[in-house]
mmCIF file of C-alpha atoms in Angstrom:
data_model
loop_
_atom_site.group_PDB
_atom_site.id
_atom_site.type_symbol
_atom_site.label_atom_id
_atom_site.label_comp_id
_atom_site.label_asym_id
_atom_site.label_seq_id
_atom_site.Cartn_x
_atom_site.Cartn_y
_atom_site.Cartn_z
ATOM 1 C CA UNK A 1 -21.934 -13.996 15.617
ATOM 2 C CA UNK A 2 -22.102 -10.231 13.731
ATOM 3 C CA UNK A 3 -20.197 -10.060 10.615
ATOM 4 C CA UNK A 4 -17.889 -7.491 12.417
ATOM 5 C CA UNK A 5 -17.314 -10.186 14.964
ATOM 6 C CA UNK A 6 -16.674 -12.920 11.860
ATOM 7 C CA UNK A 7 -14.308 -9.937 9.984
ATOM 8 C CA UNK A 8 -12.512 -9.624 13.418
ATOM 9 C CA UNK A 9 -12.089 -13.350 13.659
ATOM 10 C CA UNK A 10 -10.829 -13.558 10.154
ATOM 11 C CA UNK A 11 -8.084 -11.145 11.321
ATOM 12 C CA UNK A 12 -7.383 -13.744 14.431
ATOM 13 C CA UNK A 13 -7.071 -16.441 12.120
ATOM 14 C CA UNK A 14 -4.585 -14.510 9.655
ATOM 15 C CA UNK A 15 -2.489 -13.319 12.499
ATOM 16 C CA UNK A 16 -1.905 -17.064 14.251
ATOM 17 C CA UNK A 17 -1.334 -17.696 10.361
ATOM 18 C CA UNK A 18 -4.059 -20.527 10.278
ATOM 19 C CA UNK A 19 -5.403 -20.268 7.020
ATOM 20 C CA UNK A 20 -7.679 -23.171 7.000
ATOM 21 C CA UNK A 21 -9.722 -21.400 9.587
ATOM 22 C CA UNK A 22 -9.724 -18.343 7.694
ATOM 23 C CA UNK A 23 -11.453 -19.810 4.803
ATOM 24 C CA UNK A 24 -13.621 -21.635 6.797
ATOM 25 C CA UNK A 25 -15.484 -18.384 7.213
ATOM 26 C CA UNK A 26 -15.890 -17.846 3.842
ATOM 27 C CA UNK A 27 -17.948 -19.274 0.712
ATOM 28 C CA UNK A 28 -16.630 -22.031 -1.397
ATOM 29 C CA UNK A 29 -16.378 -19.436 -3.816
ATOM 30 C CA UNK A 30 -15.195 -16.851 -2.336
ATOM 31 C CA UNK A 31 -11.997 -14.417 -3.148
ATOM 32 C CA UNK A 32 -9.585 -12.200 -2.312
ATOM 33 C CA UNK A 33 -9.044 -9.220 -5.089
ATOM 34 C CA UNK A 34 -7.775 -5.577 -5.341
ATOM 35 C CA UNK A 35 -10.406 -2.919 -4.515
ATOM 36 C CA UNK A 36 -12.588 -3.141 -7.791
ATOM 37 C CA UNK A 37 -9.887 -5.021 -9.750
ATOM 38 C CA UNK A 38 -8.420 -7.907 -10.041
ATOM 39 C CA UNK A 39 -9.001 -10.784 -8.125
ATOM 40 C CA UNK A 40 -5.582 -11.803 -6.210
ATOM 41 C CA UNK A 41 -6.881 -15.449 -4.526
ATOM 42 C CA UNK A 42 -10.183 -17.354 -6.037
ATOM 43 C CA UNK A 43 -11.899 -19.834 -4.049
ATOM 44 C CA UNK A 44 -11.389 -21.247 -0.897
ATOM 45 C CA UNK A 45 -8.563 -23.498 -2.177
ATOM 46 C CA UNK A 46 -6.860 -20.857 -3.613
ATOM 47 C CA UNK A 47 -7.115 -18.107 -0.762
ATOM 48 C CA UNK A 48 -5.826 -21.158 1.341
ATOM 49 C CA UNK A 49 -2.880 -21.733 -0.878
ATOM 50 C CA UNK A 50 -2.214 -17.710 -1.563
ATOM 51 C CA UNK A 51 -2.452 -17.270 1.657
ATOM 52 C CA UNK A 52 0.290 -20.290 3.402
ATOM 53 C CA UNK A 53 2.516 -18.651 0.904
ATOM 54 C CA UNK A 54 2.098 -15.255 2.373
ATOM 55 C CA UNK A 55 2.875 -16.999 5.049
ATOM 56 C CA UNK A 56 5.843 -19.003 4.071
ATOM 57 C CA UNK A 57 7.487 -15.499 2.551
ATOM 58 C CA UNK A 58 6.276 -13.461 6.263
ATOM 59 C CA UNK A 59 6.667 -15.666 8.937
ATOM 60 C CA UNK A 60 6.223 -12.285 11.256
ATOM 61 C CA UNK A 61 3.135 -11.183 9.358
ATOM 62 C CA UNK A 62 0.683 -9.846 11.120
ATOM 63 C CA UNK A 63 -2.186 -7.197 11.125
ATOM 64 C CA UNK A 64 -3.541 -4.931 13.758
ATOM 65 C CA UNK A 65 -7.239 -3.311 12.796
ATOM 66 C CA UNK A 66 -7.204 0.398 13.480
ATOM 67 C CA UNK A 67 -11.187 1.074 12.636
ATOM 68 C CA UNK A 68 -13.733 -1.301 11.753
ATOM 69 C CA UNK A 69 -17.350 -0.134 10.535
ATOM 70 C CA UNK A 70 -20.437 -2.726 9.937
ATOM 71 C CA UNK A 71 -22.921 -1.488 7.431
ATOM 72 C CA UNK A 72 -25.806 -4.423 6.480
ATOM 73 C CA UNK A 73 -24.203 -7.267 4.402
ATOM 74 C CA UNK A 74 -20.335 -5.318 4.496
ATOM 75 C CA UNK A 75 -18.157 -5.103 6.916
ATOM 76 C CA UNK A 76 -15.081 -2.333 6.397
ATOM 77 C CA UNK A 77 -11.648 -2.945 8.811
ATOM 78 C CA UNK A 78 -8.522 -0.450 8.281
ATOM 79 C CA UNK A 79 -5.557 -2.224 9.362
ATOM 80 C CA UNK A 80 -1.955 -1.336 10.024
ATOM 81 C CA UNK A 81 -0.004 -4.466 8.382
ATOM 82 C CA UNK A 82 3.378 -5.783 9.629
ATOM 83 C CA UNK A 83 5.060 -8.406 7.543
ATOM 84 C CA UNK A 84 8.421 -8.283 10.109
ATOM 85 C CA UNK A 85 9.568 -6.677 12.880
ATOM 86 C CA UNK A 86 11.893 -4.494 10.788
ATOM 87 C CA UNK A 87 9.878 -3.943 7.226
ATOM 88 C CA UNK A 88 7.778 -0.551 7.433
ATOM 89 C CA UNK A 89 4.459 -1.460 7.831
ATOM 90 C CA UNK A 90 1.619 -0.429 5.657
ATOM 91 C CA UNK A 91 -2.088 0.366 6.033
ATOM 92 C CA UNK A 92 -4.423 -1.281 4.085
ATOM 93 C CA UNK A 93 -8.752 -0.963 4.070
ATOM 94 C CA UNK A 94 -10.319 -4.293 3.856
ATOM 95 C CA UNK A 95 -13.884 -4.508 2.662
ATOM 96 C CA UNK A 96 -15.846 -7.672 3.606
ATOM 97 C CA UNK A 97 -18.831 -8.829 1.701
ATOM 98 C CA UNK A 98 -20.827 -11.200 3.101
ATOM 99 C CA UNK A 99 -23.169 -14.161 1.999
ATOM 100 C CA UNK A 100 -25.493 -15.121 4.574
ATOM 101 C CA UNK A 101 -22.865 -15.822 7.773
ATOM 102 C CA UNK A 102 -19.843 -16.211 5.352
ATOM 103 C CA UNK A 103 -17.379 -13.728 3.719
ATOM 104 C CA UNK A 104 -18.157 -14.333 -0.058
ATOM 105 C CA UNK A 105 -15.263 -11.482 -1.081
ATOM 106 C CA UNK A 106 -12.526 -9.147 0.526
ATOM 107 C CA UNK A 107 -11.371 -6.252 -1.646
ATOM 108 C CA UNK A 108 -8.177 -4.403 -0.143
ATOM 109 C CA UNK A 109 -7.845 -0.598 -0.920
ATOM 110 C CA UNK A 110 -4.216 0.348 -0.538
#
């Protein structure tokens, strides 16, 4: 599996809202965090739990990748999100940084 292909799947896994198979493509240690700020969701556990809420809040929620780009250990998707089918949706860039096979961080530039 690429990591474009594992990025892609991530983006499967968020859109059937399964977020234990989301994280299971990522480092125990991973996170979620604002493009070089804060970090939003830390650790499996709590991308997991950030995430179900999302979830929980956007039942409709989904995202729909527009461009991705794989460059060595990164992975870089822009994505249209939709959290319902009357809310404006919003574009977001999602950078992947991978450990080995796994995700180890995803910064979001919006």
């Amino acid at each position: 599996m690429t990591r474009l292909s594992t990025a892609t799947q991530m983006i499967v896994h968020y859109n059937a809202q399964d977020a234990d198979s989301y994280v299971a493509l990522m480092t125990d240690d991973a996170c979620e965090a604002s493009y070089r700020g804060a970090v939003v969701r830390e650790g499996k556990e709590g991308t997991r739990a950030g995430l179900n809420a999302m979830f929980a809040e956007f039942p409709e929620n989904r995202a729909e990748i527009l461009t991705a780009y794989e460059l060595g250990d990164y992975v870089a998707l822009h994505e249209r999100v939709f959290r319902s089918a009357t809310a404006e949706p919003f574009e977001v860039m999602s950078i992947y940084s991978f450990e080995g096979d796994k995700v180890s961080r995803v910064e979001f530039v919006r």
